[in-house]
Coordinates of C-alpha atoms and ligand atoms in Angstrom, one line a residue:
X1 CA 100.6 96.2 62.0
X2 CA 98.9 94.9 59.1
X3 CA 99.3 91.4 57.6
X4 CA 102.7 91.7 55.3
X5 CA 104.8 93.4 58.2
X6 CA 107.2 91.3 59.3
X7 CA 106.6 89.9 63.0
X8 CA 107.7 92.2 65.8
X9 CA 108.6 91.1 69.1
X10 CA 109.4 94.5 71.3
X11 CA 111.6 94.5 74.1
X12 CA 108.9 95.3 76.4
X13 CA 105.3 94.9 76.1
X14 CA 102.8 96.1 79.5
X15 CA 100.0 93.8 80.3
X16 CA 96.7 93.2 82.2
X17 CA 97.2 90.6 84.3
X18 CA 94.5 90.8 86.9
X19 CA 91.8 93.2 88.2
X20 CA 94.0 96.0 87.1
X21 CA 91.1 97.8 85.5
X22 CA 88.6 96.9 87.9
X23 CA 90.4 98.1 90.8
X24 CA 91.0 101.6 88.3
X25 CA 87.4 101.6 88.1
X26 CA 86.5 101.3 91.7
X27 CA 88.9 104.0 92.7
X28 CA 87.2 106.8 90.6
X29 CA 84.0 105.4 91.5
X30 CA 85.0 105.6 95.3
X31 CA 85.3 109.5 94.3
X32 CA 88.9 109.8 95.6
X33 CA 92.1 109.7 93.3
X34 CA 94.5 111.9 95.1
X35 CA 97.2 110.2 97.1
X36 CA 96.8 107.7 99.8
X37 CA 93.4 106.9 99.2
X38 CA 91.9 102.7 99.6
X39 CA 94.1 100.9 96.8
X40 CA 97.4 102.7 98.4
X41 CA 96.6 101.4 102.0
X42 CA 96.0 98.2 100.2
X43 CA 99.3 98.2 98.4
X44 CA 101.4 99.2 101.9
X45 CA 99.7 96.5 103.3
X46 CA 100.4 94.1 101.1
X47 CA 104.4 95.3 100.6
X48 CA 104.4 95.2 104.9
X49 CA 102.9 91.9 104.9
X50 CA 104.4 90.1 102.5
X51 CA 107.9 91.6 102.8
X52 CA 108.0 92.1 106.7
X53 CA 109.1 95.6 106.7
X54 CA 108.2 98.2 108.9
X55 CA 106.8 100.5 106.4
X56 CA 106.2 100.4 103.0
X57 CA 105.2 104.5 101.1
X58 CA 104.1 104.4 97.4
X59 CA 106.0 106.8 95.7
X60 CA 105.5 108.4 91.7
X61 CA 108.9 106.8 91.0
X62 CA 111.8 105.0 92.0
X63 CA 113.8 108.0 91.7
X64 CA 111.3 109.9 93.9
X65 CA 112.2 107.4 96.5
X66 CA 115.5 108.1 96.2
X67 CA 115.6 110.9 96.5
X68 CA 113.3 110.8 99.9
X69 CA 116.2 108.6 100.9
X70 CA 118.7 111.7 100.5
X71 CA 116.9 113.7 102.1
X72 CA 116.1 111.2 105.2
X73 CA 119.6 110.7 105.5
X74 CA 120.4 114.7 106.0
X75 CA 122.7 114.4 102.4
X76 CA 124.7 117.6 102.4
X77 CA 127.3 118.9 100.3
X78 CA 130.7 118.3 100.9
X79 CA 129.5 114.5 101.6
X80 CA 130.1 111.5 99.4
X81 CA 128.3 108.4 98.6
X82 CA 129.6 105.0 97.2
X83 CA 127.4 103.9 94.2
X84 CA 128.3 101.3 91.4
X85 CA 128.9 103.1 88.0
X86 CA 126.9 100.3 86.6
X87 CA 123.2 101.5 87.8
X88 CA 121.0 103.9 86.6
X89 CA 121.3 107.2 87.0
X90 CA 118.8 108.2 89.7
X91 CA 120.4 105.6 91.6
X92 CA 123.4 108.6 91.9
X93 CA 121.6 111.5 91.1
X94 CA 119.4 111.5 93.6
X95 CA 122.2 112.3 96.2
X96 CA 123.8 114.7 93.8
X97 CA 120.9 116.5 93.9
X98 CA 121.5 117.2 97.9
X99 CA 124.7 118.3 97.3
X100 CA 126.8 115.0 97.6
X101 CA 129.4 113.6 95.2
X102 CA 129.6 109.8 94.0
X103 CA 132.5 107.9 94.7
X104 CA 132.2 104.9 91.8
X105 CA 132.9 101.4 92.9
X106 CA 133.9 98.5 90.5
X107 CA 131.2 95.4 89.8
X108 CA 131.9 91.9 90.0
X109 CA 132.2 90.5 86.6
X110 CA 130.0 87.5 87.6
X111 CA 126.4 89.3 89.3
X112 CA 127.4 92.6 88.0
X113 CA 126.6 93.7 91.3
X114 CA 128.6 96.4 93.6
X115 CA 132.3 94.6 94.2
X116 CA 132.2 94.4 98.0
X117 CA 135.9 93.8 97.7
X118 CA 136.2 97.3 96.3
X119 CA 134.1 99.5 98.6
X120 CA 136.7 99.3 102.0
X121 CA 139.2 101.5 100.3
X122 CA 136.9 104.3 98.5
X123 CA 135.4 104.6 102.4
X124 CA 136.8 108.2 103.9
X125 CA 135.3 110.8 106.5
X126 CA 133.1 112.1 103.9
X127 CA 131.3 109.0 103.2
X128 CA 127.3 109.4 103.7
X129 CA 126.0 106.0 102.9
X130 CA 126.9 103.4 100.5
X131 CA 124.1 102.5 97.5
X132 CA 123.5 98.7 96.7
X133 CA 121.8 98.1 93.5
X134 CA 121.0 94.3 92.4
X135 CA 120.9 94.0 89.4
X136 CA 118.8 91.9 87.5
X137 CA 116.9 91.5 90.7
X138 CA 120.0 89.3 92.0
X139 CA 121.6 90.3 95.9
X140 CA 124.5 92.0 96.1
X141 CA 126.4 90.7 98.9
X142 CA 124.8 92.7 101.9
X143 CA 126.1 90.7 104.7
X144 CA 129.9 91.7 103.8
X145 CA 128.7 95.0 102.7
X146 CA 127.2 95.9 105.9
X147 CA 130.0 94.4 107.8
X148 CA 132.1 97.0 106.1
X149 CA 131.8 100.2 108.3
X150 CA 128.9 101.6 110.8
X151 CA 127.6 103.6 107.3
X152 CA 123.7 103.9 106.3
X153 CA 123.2 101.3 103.2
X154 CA 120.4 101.7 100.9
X155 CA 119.1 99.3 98.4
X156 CA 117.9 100.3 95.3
X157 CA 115.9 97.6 95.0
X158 CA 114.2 99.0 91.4
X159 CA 114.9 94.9 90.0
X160 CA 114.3 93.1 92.7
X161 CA 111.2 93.1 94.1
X162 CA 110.1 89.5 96.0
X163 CA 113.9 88.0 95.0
X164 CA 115.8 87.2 98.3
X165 CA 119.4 86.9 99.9
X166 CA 120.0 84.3 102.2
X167 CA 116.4 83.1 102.4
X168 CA 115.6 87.3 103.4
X169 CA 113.9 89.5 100.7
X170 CA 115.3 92.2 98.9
X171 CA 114.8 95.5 100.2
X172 CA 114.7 94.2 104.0
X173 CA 118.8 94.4 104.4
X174 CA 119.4 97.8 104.5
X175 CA 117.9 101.2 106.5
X176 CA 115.9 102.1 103.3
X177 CA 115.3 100.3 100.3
X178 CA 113.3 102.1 97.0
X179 CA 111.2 99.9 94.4
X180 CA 110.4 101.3 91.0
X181 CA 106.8 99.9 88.8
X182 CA 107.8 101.6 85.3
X183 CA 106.2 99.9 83.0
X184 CA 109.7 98.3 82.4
X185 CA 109.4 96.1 86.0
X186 CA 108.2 93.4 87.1
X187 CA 104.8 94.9 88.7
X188 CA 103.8 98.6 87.1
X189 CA 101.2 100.9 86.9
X190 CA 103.7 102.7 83.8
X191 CA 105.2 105.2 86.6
X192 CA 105.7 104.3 90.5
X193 CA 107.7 103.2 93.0
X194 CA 108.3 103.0 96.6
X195 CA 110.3 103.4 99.6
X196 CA 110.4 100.7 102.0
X197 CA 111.9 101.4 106.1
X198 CA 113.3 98.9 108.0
X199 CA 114.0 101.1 111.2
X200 CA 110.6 102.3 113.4
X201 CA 112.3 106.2 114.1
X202 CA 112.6 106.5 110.2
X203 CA 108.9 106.7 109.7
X204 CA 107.1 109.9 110.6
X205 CA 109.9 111.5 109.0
X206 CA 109.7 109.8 105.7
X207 CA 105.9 110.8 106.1
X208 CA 106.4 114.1 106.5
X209 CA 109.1 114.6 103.6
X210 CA 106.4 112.8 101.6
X211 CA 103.3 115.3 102.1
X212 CA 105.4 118.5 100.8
X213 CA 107.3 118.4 104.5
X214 CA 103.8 119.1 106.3
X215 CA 103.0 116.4 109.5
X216 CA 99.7 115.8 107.5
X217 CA 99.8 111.9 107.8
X218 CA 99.2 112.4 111.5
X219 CA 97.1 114.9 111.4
X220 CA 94.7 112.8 109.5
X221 CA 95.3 109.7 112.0
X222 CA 94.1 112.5 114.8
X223 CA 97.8 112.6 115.9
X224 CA 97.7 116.0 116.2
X225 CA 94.5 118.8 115.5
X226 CA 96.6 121.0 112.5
X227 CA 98.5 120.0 110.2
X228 CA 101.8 122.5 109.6
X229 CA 104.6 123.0 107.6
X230 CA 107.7 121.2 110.1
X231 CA 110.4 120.2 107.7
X232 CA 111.9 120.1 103.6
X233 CA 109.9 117.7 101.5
X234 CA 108.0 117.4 98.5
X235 CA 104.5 115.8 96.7
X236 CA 106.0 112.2 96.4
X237 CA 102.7 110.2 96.6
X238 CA 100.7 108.6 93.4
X239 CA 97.4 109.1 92.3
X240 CA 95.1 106.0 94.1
X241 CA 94.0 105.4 90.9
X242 CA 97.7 104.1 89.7
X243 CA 97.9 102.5 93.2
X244 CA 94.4 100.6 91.7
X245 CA 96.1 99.2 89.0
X246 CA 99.4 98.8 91.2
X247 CA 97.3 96.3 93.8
X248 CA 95.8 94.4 90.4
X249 CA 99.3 93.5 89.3
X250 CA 100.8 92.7 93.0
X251 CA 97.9 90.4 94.1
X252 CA 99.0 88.4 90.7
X253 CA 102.6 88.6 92.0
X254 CA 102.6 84.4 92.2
X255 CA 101.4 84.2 88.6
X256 CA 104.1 87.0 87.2
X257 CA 106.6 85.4 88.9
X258 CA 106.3 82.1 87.8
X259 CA 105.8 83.5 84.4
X260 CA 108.9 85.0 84.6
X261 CA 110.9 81.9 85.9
X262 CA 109.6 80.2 82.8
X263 CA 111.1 82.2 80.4
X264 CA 114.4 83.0 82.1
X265 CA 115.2 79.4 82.6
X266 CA 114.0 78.6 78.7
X267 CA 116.2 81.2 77.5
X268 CA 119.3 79.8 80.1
X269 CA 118.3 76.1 78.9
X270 CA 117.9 76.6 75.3
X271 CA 121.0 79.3 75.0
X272 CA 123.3 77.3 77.4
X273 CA 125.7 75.3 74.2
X274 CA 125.3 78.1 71.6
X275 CA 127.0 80.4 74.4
X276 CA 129.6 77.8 75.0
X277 CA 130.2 77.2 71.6
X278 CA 130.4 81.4 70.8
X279 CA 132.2 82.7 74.2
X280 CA 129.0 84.0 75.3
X281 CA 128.6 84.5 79.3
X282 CA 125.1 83.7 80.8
X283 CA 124.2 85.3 83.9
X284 CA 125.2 84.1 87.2
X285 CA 123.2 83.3 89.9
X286 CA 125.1 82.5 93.5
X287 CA 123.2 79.6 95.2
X288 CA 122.2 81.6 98.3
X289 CA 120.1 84.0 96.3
X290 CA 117.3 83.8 95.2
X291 CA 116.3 86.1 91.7
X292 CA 113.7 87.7 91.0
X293 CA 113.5 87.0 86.9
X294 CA 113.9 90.8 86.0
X295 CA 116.1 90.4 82.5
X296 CA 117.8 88.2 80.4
X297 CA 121.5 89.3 79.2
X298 CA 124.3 87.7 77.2
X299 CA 127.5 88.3 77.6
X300 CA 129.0 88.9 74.4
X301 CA 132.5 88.2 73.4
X302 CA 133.1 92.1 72.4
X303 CA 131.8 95.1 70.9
X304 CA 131.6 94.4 68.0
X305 CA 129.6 91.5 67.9
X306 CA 127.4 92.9 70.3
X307 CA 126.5 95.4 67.7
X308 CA 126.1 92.6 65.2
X309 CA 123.8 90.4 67.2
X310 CA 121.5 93.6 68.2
X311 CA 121.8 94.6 64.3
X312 CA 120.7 90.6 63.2
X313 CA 118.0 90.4 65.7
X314 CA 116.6 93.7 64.4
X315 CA 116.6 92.2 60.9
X316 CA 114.6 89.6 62.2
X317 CA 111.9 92.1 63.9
X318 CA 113.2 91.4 67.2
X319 CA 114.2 94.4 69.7
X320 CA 116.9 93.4 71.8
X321 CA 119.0 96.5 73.9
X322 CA 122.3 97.0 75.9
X323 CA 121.8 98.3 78.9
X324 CA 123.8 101.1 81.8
X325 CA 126.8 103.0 80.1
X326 CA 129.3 103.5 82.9
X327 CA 128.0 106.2 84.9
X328 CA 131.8 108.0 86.0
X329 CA 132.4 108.5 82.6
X330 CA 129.2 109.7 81.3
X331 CA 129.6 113.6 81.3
X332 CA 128.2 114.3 84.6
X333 CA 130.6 111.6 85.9
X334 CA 133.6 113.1 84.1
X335 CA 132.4 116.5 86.4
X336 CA 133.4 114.6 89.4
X337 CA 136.4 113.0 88.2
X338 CA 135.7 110.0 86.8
X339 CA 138.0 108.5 84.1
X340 CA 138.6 105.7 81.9
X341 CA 140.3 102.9 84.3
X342 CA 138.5 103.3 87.3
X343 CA 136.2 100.6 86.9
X344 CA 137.5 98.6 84.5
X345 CA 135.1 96.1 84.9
X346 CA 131.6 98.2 84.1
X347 CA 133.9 99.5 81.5
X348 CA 134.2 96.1 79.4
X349 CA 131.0 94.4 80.3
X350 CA 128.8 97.6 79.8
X351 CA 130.1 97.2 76.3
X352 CA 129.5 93.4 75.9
X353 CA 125.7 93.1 77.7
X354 CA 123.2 92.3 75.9
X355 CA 119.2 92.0 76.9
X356 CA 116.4 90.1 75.4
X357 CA 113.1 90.8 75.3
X358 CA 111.5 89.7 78.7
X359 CA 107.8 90.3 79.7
X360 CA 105.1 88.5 81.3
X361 CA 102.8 88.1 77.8
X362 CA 105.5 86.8 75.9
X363 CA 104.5 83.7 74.3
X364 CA 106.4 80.6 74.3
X365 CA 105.9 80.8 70.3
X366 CA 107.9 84.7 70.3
X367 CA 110.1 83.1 72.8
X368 CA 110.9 80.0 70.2
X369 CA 111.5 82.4 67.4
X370 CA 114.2 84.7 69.6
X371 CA 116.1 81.8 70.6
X372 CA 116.3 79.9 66.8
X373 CA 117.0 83.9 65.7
X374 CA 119.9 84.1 68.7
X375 CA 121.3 80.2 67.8
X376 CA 121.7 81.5 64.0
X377 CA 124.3 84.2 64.8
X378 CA 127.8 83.2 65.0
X379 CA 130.3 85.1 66.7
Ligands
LIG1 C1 114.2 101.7 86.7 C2 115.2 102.0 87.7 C3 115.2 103.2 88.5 C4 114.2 104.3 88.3 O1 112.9 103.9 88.4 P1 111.8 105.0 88.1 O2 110.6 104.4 88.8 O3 111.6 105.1 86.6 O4 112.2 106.3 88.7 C5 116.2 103.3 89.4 N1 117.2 102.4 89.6 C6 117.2 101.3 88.8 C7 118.3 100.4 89.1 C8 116.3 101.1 87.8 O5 116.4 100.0 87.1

């Protein structure tokens, strides 16, 4: 950028914000940056610890972990899985990939999150599991979910990383829960994730399917004297040296977080009468959870001025984005029968969202001039 360009505030912008390079440093030094190495026992540790799960497994992605998921769940075809439409995509392909087909559930036009009003009646003989995503690192409603049917639930936790429900953390409600750090998250190391197990007789499997379905882990814990091929899997685990600059941003997870609080609840503050004034919605936050500051998103009042406010903003040099398109009618989705009207929720608001830029070094200064360029557009 040179001195006459306009500013430019990105959407996203990755950061140092501990001993990220340090750590990097220390894990090529310590002459080992395949998987599983110093830094990723330090990570698991830390996730265990500070979560209270029973196991924590770095994984190259979110989707990765996902995927494990399928596959510890036995996903076949012929079986069906409930997932919002409004998610990402791995969040569903992941269980296409074994075979299954998604059956797509409404949101609630307040969290955005799975409608647990909706799920009872898409429930059949061929349902698997049932996918909770929170999005925007805000709960779902797990206790009703679970109360649902005796069905495996899986969190797909790739927002919500240290927010909780009911005073319990994310990714601690459900058999299996997957984290992502792309460089998009909260905590990165630019691609990552994890899968977190809550149930003790989930674990050597998850292991196994991890190390390219060989019983390696326990071969090299002296579990048994050679390590053999025992079941399907695939090479899910990270290079330490990502897992290095992983543990640099987790240990700084206080610091990121309150970061993040900052500029959500500037943004809510500052944005609360324009959004009156224009029939804008704000996100909503129930009382009983607690977020974890992923994104910022306006509800706009239509399309249209969606497009106009991401057009003026753009003008000004700042990036702002819409987010999921609804997933069952996205051409894959059409393939298993989606069609307009079946969510009509995801259908409206996927058209009306809005996101603004949100990352730990934006300063309050970029943060001032994205709210006076947001309070100068009129619907
Ligand atoms: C980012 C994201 C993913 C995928 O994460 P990767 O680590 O990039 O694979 C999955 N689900 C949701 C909801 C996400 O936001």
């Amino acid at each position: 950028m040179n001195e006459h360009s306009p500013t430019i505030i990105p959407f996203n912008r990755s950061s140092l914000v501990g001993k990220e390079m340090d750590y990097l440093a220390q894990a090529v030094a310590n002459g080992h940056i395949s998987g599983d190495g110093d830094f990723s026992k330090r990570c698991h540790r830390l996730l265990e610890e500070t979560l209270g799960v029973k196991k924590a497994l770095l994984t190259t992605s979110c989707t990765h972990a996902l995927e494990m998921a399928a596959m510890l769940l036995d996903v076949q075809p012929g079986d069906e899985i409930i997932v919002p439409s409004f998610t990402f995509v791995s969040t569903i392909n992941a269980f296409v990939l074994r075979g299954a087909a998604p059956v797509f559930a409404d949101i609630r036009s307040d969290t955005l999150n799975l409608d647990e009003d909706k799920i009872f009646s898409l429930i059949t003989k061929r349902t698997k599991a049932i996918i909770a995503m929170h999005y925007g690192g805000v709960s779902c409603e797990m206790n009703k979910i679970s109360a649902l049917a005796n069905l495996p639930l899986i969190e797909d936790n790739a927002h919500g990383l240290f927010g909780k429900f009911n005073g319990k953390f994310l990714g601690t409600l459900s058999q299996f829960a997957t984290l992502s750090f792309h460089e998009t998250k909260n905590f990165s190391c630019g691609e990552g994730g994890a899968l977190l197990l809550n149930r003790e007789e989930d674990i050597e499997r998850a292991e196994i399917i991890r190390e390219k379905g060989t019983n390696r882990s326990r071969f090299f814990r002296g579990q048994v004297d050679k390590y053999s091929w025992v079941d399907i899997g695939s090479s899910f685990l990270p290079s330490d040296m990502l897992a290095a600059f992983l543990l640099g941003q987790l240990e700084e997870r206080e610091r990121i977080q309150v970061k993040r609080k900052e500029i959500w609840q500037t943004y809510y503050q500052q944005l609360t009468d324009w959004a009156e004034m224009n029939k804008v919605g704000l996100p909503t936050i129930p009382a009983h959870c607690e977020q974890a500051y992923h994104l910022f998103y306006l509800l706009m009042p239509s399309l249209d001025a969606r497009q106009k406010l991401i057009k003026h903003l753009n003008r000004l040099g700042i990036m702002s984005v819409f987010h999921y398109q609804p997933l069952h009618l996205s051409p894959m989705g059409r393939k298993f029968g989606g069609k307009i009207g079946d969510c009509p929720i995801t259908e409206q608001i996927s058209d009306r969202l809005l996101r603004l830029p949100f990352y730990f070094s934006l300063s309050e200064t970029e943060q001032q001039i994205i709210i006076n360029s947001v309070r100068s557009f009129n619907c």
